[in-house]
XYZ file of C-alpha atoms in Angstrom:
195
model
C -31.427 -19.031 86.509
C -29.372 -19.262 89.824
C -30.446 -17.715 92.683
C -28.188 -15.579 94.854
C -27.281 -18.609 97.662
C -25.574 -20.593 94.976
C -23.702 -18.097 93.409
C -22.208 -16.985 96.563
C -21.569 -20.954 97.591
C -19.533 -21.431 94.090
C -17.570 -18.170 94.964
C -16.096 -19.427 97.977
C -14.945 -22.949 96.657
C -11.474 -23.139 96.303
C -8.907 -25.610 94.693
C -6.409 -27.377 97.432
C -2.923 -25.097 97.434
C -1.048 -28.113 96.701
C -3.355 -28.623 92.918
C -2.168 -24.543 92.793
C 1.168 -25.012 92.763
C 1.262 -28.495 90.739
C -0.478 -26.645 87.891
C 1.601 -23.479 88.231
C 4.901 -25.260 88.751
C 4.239 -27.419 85.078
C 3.186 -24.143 83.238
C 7.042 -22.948 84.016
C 8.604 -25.911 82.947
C 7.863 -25.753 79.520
C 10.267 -22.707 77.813
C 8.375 -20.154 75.900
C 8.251 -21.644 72.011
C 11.184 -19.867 70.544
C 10.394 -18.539 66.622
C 11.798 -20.808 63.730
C 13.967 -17.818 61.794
C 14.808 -20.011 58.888
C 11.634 -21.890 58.369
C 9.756 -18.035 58.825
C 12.163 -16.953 55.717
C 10.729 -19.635 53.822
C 7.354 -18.937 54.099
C 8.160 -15.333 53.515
C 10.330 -16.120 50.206
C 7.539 -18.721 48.888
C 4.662 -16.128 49.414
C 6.954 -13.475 47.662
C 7.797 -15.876 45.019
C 4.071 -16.497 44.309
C 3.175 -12.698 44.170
C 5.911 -12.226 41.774
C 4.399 -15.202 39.116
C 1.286 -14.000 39.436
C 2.102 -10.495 38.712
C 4.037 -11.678 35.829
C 1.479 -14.129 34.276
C -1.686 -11.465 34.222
C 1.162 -8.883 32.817
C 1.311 -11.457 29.876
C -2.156 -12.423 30.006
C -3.479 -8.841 29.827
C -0.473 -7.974 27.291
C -2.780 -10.702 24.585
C -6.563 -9.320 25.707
C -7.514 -7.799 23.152
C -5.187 -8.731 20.493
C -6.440 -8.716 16.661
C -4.850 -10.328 13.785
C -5.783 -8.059 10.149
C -5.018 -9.404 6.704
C -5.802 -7.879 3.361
C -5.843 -10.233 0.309
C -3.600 -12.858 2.429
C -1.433 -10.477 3.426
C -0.897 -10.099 7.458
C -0.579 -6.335 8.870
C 1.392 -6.405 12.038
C 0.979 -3.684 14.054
C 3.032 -0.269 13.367
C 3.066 -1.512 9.810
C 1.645 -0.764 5.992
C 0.382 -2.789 2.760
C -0.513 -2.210 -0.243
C -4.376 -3.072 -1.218
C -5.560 -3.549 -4.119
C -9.349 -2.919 -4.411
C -12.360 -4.872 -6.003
C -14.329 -2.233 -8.159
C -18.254 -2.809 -8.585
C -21.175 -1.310 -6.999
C -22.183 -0.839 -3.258
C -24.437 -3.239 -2.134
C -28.221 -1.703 -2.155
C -28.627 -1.567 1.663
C -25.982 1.182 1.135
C -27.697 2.988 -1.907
C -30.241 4.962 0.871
C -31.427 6.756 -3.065
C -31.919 3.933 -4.788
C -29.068 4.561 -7.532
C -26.014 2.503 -8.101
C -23.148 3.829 -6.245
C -19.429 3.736 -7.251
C -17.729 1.805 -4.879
C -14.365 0.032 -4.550
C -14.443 -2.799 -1.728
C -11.433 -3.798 0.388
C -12.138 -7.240 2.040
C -10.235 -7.207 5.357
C -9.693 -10.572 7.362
C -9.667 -9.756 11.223
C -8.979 -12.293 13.952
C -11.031 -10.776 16.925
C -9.880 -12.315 20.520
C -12.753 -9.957 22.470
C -15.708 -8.787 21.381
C -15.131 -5.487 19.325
C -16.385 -2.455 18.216
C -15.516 -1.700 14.453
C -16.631 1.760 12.935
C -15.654 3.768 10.183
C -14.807 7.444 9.182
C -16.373 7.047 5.287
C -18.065 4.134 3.837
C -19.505 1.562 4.351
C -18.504 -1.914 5.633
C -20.421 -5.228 5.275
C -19.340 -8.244 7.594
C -19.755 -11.557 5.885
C -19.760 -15.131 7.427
C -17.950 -18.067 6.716
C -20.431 -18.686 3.652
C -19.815 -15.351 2.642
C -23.569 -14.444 3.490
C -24.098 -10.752 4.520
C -24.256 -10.628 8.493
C -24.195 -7.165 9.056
C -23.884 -3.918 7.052
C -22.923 -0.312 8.363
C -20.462 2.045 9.355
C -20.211 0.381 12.664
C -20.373 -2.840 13.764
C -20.129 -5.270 16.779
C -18.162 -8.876 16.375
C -15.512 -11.085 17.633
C -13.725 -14.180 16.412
C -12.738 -14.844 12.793
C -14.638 -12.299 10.617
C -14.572 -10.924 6.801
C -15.590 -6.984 6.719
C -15.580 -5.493 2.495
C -15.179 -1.876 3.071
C -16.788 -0.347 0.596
C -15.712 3.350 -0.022
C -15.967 6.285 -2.788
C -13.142 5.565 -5.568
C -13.134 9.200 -6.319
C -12.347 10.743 -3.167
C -8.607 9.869 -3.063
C -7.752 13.272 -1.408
C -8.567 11.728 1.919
C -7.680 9.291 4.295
C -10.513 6.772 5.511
C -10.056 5.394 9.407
C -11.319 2.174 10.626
C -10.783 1.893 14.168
C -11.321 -1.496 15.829
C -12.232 -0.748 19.911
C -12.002 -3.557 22.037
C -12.807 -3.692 25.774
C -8.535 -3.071 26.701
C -7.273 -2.194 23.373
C -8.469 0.023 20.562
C -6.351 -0.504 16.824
C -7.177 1.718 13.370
C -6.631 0.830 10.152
C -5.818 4.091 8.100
C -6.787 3.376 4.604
C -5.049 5.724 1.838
C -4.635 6.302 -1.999
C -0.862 7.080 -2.980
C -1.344 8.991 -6.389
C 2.219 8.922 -7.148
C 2.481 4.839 -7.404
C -1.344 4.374 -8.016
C -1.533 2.265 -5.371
C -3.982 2.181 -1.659
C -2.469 1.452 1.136
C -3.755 0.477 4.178
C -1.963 0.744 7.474
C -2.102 -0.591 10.917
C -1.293 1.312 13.817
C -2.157 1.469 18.004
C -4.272 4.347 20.075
């Protein structure tokens, strides 16, 4: 691009020496910028102050992920807590008669307030999830929903020995429901308690 004569001619241009020391003399008279302490501890504090309210809101936030409200029969079951259930005897539906006979069956309906999608399963029985028309949606022993939902758990009145598990598994929480007979006051319970 430049040949070898014009490089050399540039090289050897100098600026006056009195344009040398002008321009070095008004570089010293300005100070060095000295550092703001008190306006650099406010910038400092705010940032801090930020971190800490955002640490605080998603340790609230993420406390509510996942939270599920259960009621039996109207009644709510907080966590770490028990109620007594009292069941609606009939017959299974037929999708879960696999031989074609009637099957003894008591049915617990079961209100749940899903804020994530979850997955519901069962240790015995059967559950059918209903809509808002109380037209069967789903039927199985495990199931996938979220939002306001109506599951009938249908299980064997004659095994009363044992203790039947629902366990609701969402994406940051996971709940069961331990559903059990109580011979001594005749009564099921079911209760609600955290994994």
């Amino acid at each position: 691009m430049f040949d070898e004569k014009e490089i050399e001619a540039y090289r050897k241009i100098s600026a006056p020496d009195g344009l040398r020391e002008r321009v070095l003399s008004s570089c010293a008279e300005y100070p060095k910028a000295r550092r703001n302490l008190p306006a650099m501890l406010r910038t400092i504090s705010s940032a801090a102050a930020c971190l800490a309210l955002v640490v605080v809101l998603s340790v609230f936030t993420m406390g509510r992920f996942g939270d599920a409200s259960v009621s039996v029969s109207g009644d709510a079951i907080l966590p770490e807590s028990s109620v007594s259930v009292y069941p609606e005897h009939g017959v299974a539906p037929l999708s879960a008669q696999p031989t074609g006979k009637s099957i003894p069956a008591v049915s617990f309906p079961i209100a749940l307030s899903l804020s994530e999608k979850t997955k519901i399963t069962v240790s015995a029985g059967e559950m059918q999830m209903t809509d808002d028309t109380d037209e069967s949606v789903s039927f199985g022993s495990a199931l996938t929903a979220d939002g306001e939902i109506l599951i009938h758990w249908y299980v064997n009145p004659n095994d009363t020995e044992n203790a039947f598990v629902m366990t609701l598994r969402g994406a940051l929480k996971s709940e069961t429901l331990t559903l059990a007979y109580n011979e001594i006051n005749d009564t099921w319970t079911i209760s609600r308690g955290e994994n």
